[in-house]
Amino acid sequence: MRMLPITGSFLVNVEGEQRISSALIADSIGTTYKSTNSLIHKHKERLKSFGLLPFQKDAKGKKIPAYLNEDQAIFLITLSKNTELVVEFKHRLVTAFSNLRRKQAIVDENHAKVEWQERRELGKLTRHTQTDAIQMFLDYAGNQGSSNYPLRGYSIFTRMVNNALQIDDRETASEEQLHLVATAELLVAKTLIEGMNVGLAYKNIYQRCRAKVHDLADLIEVDKRNAA
């Protein structure tokens, strides 16, 4: 099963599997990278029983452990004395993988729903409309001297919509949230085109988009309060 990355977590995606850096483990429990590597090498056969144990080469060409999966990291940390740092790290580690499993469960549940899949596909069609408008805007902003938008424009607008609607990941969003995303993205596309047609500065166009998406989010909250 493909696991999804967690934003802001100390887990990283390594060939579709969430893992943690052995260097980060060492830093987190207050030991040296060298001593952690030695411990991993000492128990590498046991660690391999939990899955592939990838290695990389250091500056001197020596193979060192790179990233450990959940079982490997937990086994390794059980070999350490329970200092305050170690206990705190265990809590962070278990929490990260627990959150990952909960998130994956939501994704699996969503993907099993026909209605969710239909809503997601509708959102992708809407995204094409917004993508065309954003591409025009990126060129427009670039011509006005922007170096940021031509490089990061798509992610900027995606993050703007997600933040306004309080969505962490669209794969775990509800059907209602996906409908709101589609509505917001159509609103963004319309606002971009209108702003460019009248020759507004690209920064002002972005601020208009942001204001309208947040107005939409505020309106939804008003409706929820009135319905309560």
mmCIF file of C-alpha atoms in Angstrom, residues 4-227:
data_model
loop_
_atom_site.group_PDB
_atom_site.id
_atom_site.type_symbol
_atom_site.label_atom_id
_atom_site.label_comp_id
_atom_site.label_asym_id
_atom_site.label_seq_id
_atom_site.Cartn_x
_atom_site.Cartn_y
_atom_site.Cartn_z
ATOM 1 C CA LEU A 4 1.244 9.325 1.689
ATOM 2 C CA PRO A 5 3.765 11.920 2.858
ATOM 3 C CA ILE A 6 2.991 13.956 5.962
ATOM 4 C CA THR A 7 3.588 17.644 5.649
ATOM 5 C CA GLY A 8 5.777 19.008 8.397
ATOM 6 C CA SER A 9 6.676 15.582 9.728
ATOM 7 C CA PHE A 10 10.188 14.252 10.255
ATOM 8 C CA LEU A 11 9.212 11.290 8.073
ATOM 9 C CA VAL A 12 10.348 11.281 4.451
ATOM 10 C CA ASN A 13 9.132 9.309 1.458
ATOM 11 C CA VAL A 14 11.704 6.787 0.233
ATOM 12 C CA GLU A 15 10.464 4.894 -2.833
ATOM 13 C CA GLY A 16 6.853 5.025 -1.651
ATOM 14 C CA GLU A 17 7.544 4.163 2.005
ATOM 15 C CA GLN A 18 7.697 6.579 4.906
ATOM 16 C CA ARG A 19 11.075 6.404 6.702
ATOM 17 C CA ILE A 20 13.152 8.410 9.154
ATOM 18 C CA SER A 21 16.756 9.510 8.834
ATOM 19 C CA SER A 22 19.230 7.744 11.098
ATOM 20 C CA ALA A 23 20.991 11.095 11.464
ATOM 21 C CA LEU A 24 17.766 12.637 12.764
ATOM 22 C CA ILE A 25 17.350 9.772 15.222
ATOM 23 C CA ALA A 26 20.831 10.463 16.579
ATOM 24 C CA ASP A 27 20.140 14.199 16.929
ATOM 25 C CA SER A 28 16.756 13.573 18.555
ATOM 26 C CA ILE A 29 18.024 11.245 21.283
ATOM 27 C CA GLY A 30 21.169 13.219 22.062
ATOM 28 C CA THR A 31 23.754 10.790 20.770
ATOM 29 C CA THR A 32 26.308 10.973 17.969
ATOM 30 C CA TYR A 33 25.673 9.936 14.398
ATOM 31 C CA LYS A 34 28.721 7.649 14.629
ATOM 32 C CA SER A 35 27.424 5.750 17.661
ATOM 33 C CA THR A 36 23.959 5.386 16.084
ATOM 34 C CA ASN A 37 25.505 4.044 12.881
ATOM 35 C CA SER A 38 27.592 1.584 14.888
ATOM 36 C CA LEU A 39 24.462 0.365 16.663
ATOM 37 C CA ILE A 40 22.675 -0.075 13.349
ATOM 38 C CA HIS A 41 25.596 -2.014 11.858
ATOM 39 C CA LYS A 42 25.771 -4.217 14.952
ATOM 40 C CA HIS A 43 22.111 -5.201 14.631
ATOM 41 C CA LYS A 44 21.738 -4.874 10.863
ATOM 42 C CA GLU A 45 20.597 -8.485 10.349
ATOM 43 C CA ARG A 46 17.765 -8.054 12.848
ATOM 44 C CA LEU A 47 16.892 -4.691 11.296
ATOM 45 C CA LYS A 48 16.792 -6.285 7.846
ATOM 46 C CA SER A 49 14.149 -8.713 9.103
ATOM 47 C CA PHE A 50 11.794 -5.714 9.254
ATOM 48 C CA GLY A 51 12.451 -4.668 5.669
ATOM 49 C CA LEU A 52 15.069 -3.266 3.333
ATOM 50 C CA LEU A 53 17.876 -1.452 5.159
ATOM 51 C CA PRO A 54 19.149 1.152 2.677
ATOM 52 C CA PHE A 55 22.684 2.504 2.884
ATOM 53 C CA GLN A 56 24.406 5.486 1.340
ATOM 54 C CA LYS A 57 28.054 6.513 1.134
ATOM 55 C CA ASP A 58 29.578 9.266 3.226
ATOM 56 C CA ALA A 59 32.270 11.711 2.074
ATOM 57 C CA LYS A 60 34.944 9.021 2.523
ATOM 58 C CA GLY A 61 33.022 6.452 0.491
ATOM 59 C CA LYS A 62 32.033 4.394 3.533
ATOM 60 C CA LYS A 63 28.551 2.898 3.561
ATOM 61 C CA ILE A 64 26.331 4.351 6.276
ATOM 62 C CA PRO A 65 22.660 3.683 7.102
ATOM 63 C CA ALA A 66 20.358 6.258 5.549
ATOM 64 C CA TYR A 67 16.691 5.820 6.441
ATOM 65 C CA LEU A 68 14.787 3.364 8.652
ATOM 66 C CA ASN A 69 11.177 2.245 8.382
ATOM 67 C CA GLU A 70 8.767 2.262 11.330
ATOM 68 C CA ASP A 71 9.655 -1.174 12.729
ATOM 69 C CA GLN A 72 13.387 -0.622 12.277
ATOM 70 C CA ALA A 73 13.277 2.764 14.008
ATOM 71 C CA ILE A 74 11.209 1.429 16.913
ATOM 72 C CA PHE A 75 13.518 -1.589 17.330
ATOM 73 C CA LEU A 76 16.574 0.655 17.274
ATOM 74 C CA ILE A 77 15.153 3.050 19.855
ATOM 75 C CA THR A 78 14.361 0.169 22.243
ATOM 76 C CA LEU A 79 18.121 -0.436 22.433
ATOM 77 C CA SER A 80 18.621 3.021 23.931
ATOM 78 C CA LYS A 81 18.341 3.969 27.595
ATOM 79 C CA ASN A 82 15.102 5.759 28.475
ATOM 80 C CA THR A 83 16.416 9.267 28.956
ATOM 81 C CA GLU A 84 14.013 12.203 28.719
ATOM 82 C CA LEU A 85 15.128 12.831 25.127
ATOM 83 C CA VAL A 86 14.615 9.186 24.168
ATOM 84 C CA VAL A 87 11.126 9.062 25.692
ATOM 85 C CA GLU A 88 10.141 12.280 23.914
ATOM 86 C CA PHE A 89 11.462 10.947 20.630
ATOM 87 C CA LYS A 90 9.550 7.667 21.063
ATOM 88 C CA HIS A 91 6.379 9.683 21.537
ATOM 89 C CA ARG A 92 7.037 11.748 18.400
ATOM 90 C CA LEU A 93 7.893 8.660 16.385
ATOM 91 C CA VAL A 94 4.803 6.678 17.408
ATOM 92 C CA THR A 95 2.601 9.744 16.878
ATOM 93 C CA ALA A 96 3.964 10.358 13.378
ATOM 94 C CA PHE A 97 3.359 6.801 12.198
ATOM 95 C CA SER A 98 -0.022 6.664 13.949
ATOM 96 C CA ASN A 99 -1.123 9.844 12.167
ATOM 97 C CA LEU A 100 0.118 8.379 8.914
ATOM 98 C CA ARG A 101 -2.031 5.265 9.336
ATOM 99 C CA ARG A 102 -5.097 7.321 10.245
ATOM 100 C CA LYS A 103 -4.605 9.488 7.201
ATOM 101 C CA GLN A 104 -4.161 6.467 4.954
ATOM 102 C CA ALA A 105 -7.361 4.942 6.359
ATOM 103 C CA ILE A 106 -9.273 8.075 5.340
ATOM 104 C CA VAL A 107 -7.749 7.960 1.858
ATOM 105 C CA ASP A 108 -8.677 4.291 1.441
ATOM 106 C CA GLU A 109 -12.210 4.970 2.658
ATOM 107 C CA ASN A 110 -12.605 7.902 0.263
ATOM 108 C CA HIS A 111 -11.302 5.931 -2.695
ATOM 109 C CA ALA A 112 -13.892 3.218 -2.002
ATOM 110 C CA LYS A 113 -16.768 5.703 -2.366
ATOM 111 C CA VAL A 114 -18.180 6.187 -5.854
ATOM 112 C CA GLU A 115 -19.508 9.633 -4.910
ATOM 113 C CA TRP A 116 -16.089 10.757 -3.671
ATOM 114 C CA GLN A 117 -14.404 9.518 -6.842
ATOM 115 C CA GLU A 118 -16.945 11.354 -8.990
ATOM 116 C CA ARG A 119 -16.430 14.538 -6.998
ATOM 117 C CA ARG A 120 -12.641 14.190 -7.276
ATOM 118 C CA GLU A 121 -12.854 13.749 -11.047
ATOM 119 C CA LEU A 122 -15.123 16.791 -11.305
ATOM 120 C CA GLY A 123 -12.542 18.722 -9.314
ATOM 121 C CA LYS A 124 -9.830 17.659 -11.748
ATOM 122 C CA LEU A 125 -11.892 18.922 -14.671
ATOM 123 C CA THR A 126 -12.364 22.241 -12.883
ATOM 124 C CA ARG A 127 -8.630 22.283 -12.214
ATOM 125 C CA HIS A 128 -7.957 22.307 -15.966
ATOM 126 C CA THR A 129 -9.910 25.554 -16.263
ATOM 127 C CA GLN A 130 -7.981 27.107 -13.404
ATOM 128 C CA THR A 131 -4.671 25.770 -14.754
ATOM 129 C CA ASP A 132 -5.171 27.610 -18.054
ATOM 130 C CA ALA A 133 -5.962 30.836 -16.206
ATOM 131 C CA ILE A 134 -2.989 30.421 -13.864
ATOM 132 C CA GLN A 135 -0.605 29.800 -16.776
ATOM 133 C CA MET A 136 -1.785 33.024 -18.385
ATOM 134 C CA PHE A 137 -1.317 34.783 -15.040
ATOM 135 C CA LEU A 138 2.206 33.407 -14.581
ATOM 136 C CA ASP A 139 3.228 34.810 -17.958
ATOM 137 C CA TYR A 140 1.435 38.054 -17.080
ATOM 138 C CA ALA A 141 3.247 38.328 -13.738
ATOM 139 C CA GLY A 142 6.566 37.472 -15.348
ATOM 140 C CA ASN A 143 6.120 40.260 -17.871
ATOM 141 C CA GLN A 144 5.566 42.634 -14.943
ATOM 142 C CA GLY A 145 8.874 41.590 -13.391
ATOM 143 C CA SER A 146 7.870 38.768 -11.029
ATOM 144 C CA SER A 147 10.420 35.993 -10.581
ATOM 145 C CA ASN A 148 8.472 34.130 -7.882
ATOM 146 C CA TYR A 149 5.144 33.430 -9.592
ATOM 147 C CA PRO A 150 6.553 31.895 -12.799
ATOM 148 C CA LEU A 151 8.431 29.373 -10.645
ATOM 149 C CA ARG A 152 5.954 28.675 -7.833
ATOM 150 C CA GLY A 153 2.625 30.011 -9.044
ATOM 151 C CA TYR A 154 0.680 26.752 -9.149
ATOM 152 C CA SER A 155 1.668 25.747 -5.620
ATOM 153 C CA ILE A 156 0.939 29.280 -4.363
ATOM 154 C CA PHE A 157 -2.664 29.152 -5.572
ATOM 155 C CA THR A 158 -3.185 25.570 -4.395
ATOM 156 C CA ARG A 159 -1.928 26.473 -0.932
ATOM 157 C CA MET A 160 -4.101 29.594 -0.895
ATOM 158 C CA VAL A 161 -7.284 27.595 -1.591
ATOM 159 C CA ASN A 162 -6.354 24.790 0.814
ATOM 160 C CA ASN A 163 -5.551 27.210 3.629
ATOM 161 C CA ALA A 164 -8.749 29.202 3.165
ATOM 162 C CA LEU A 165 -10.882 26.056 3.218
ATOM 163 C CA GLN A 166 -8.778 24.464 5.991
ATOM 164 C CA ILE A 167 -7.837 21.425 3.900
ATOM 165 C CA ASP A 168 -4.581 19.664 4.726
ATOM 166 C CA ASP A 169 -4.655 17.172 1.863
ATOM 167 C CA ARG A 170 -7.222 16.841 -0.913
ATOM 168 C CA GLU A 171 -6.888 13.061 -0.830
ATOM 169 C CA THR A 172 -8.369 13.106 2.683
ATOM 170 C CA ALA A 173 -10.924 15.854 1.990
ATOM 171 C CA SER A 174 -14.636 15.106 2.296
ATOM 172 C CA GLU A 175 -17.036 15.247 -0.658
ATOM 173 C CA GLU A 176 -18.327 18.605 0.593
ATOM 174 C CA GLN A 177 -14.787 19.985 0.799
ATOM 175 C CA LEU A 178 -14.002 18.799 -2.744
ATOM 176 C CA HIS A 179 -17.106 20.595 -3.982
ATOM 177 C CA LEU A 180 -15.917 23.769 -2.252
ATOM 178 C CA VAL A 181 -12.443 23.378 -3.759
ATOM 179 C CA ALA A 182 -13.956 23.191 -7.252
ATOM 180 C CA THR A 183 -16.059 26.287 -6.551
ATOM 181 C CA ALA A 184 -13.078 28.206 -5.163
ATOM 182 C CA GLU A 185 -10.866 27.302 -8.115
ATOM 183 C CA LEU A 186 -13.484 28.466 -10.628
ATOM 184 C CA LEU A 187 -13.697 31.704 -8.635
ATOM 185 C CA VAL A 188 -9.903 32.080 -8.772
ATOM 186 C CA ALA A 189 -9.820 31.473 -12.537
ATOM 187 C CA LYS A 190 -12.566 34.057 -13.130
ATOM 188 C CA THR A 191 -10.839 36.632 -10.920
ATOM 189 C CA LEU A 192 -7.465 36.103 -12.607
ATOM 190 C CA ILE A 193 -8.911 36.627 -16.071
ATOM 191 C CA GLU A 194 -10.915 39.691 -15.010
ATOM 192 C CA GLY A 195 -7.862 41.264 -13.392
ATOM 193 C CA MET A 196 -5.643 40.674 -16.406
ATOM 194 C CA ASN A 197 -8.291 41.998 -18.796
ATOM 195 C CA VAL A 198 -8.290 45.382 -17.050
ATOM 196 C CA GLY A 199 -4.512 45.467 -16.651
ATOM 197 C CA LEU A 200 -4.221 45.277 -12.862
ATOM 198 C CA ALA A 201 -0.834 44.716 -11.220
ATOM 199 C CA TYR A 202 -0.224 41.001 -10.661
ATOM 200 C CA LYS A 203 0.080 41.486 -6.890
ATOM 201 C CA ASN A 204 -3.329 43.160 -6.780
ATOM 202 C CA ILE A 205 -4.851 40.331 -8.802
ATOM 203 C CA TYR A 206 -3.520 37.760 -6.367
ATOM 204 C CA GLN A 207 -4.875 39.727 -3.412
ATOM 205 C CA ARG A 208 -8.292 39.874 -5.103
ATOM 206 C CA CYS A 209 -8.226 36.104 -5.567
ATOM 207 C CA ARG A 210 -7.246 35.569 -1.960
ATOM 208 C CA ALA A 211 -9.960 37.917 -0.675
ATOM 209 C CA LYS A 212 -12.687 36.227 -2.710
ATOM 210 C CA VAL A 213 -11.673 32.726 -1.645
ATOM 211 C CA HIS A 214 -11.614 33.799 2.007
ATOM 212 C CA ASP A 215 -14.985 35.503 1.562
ATOM 213 C CA LEU A 216 -16.309 32.178 0.276
ATOM 214 C CA ALA A 217 -14.871 30.396 3.305
ATOM 215 C CA ASP A 218 -16.389 32.993 5.651
ATOM 216 C CA LEU A 219 -19.778 32.641 3.951
ATOM 217 C CA ILE A 220 -19.691 28.892 4.520
ATOM 218 C CA GLU A 221 -19.036 29.470 8.233
ATOM 219 C CA VAL A 222 -21.986 31.908 8.382
ATOM 220 C CA ASP A 223 -24.255 29.306 6.794
ATOM 221 C CA LYS A 224 -23.093 26.691 9.279
ATOM 222 C CA ARG A 225 -23.812 28.996 12.231
ATOM 223 C CA ASN A 226 -27.260 29.889 10.870
ATOM 224 C CA ALA A 227 -28.056 26.210 10.370
#
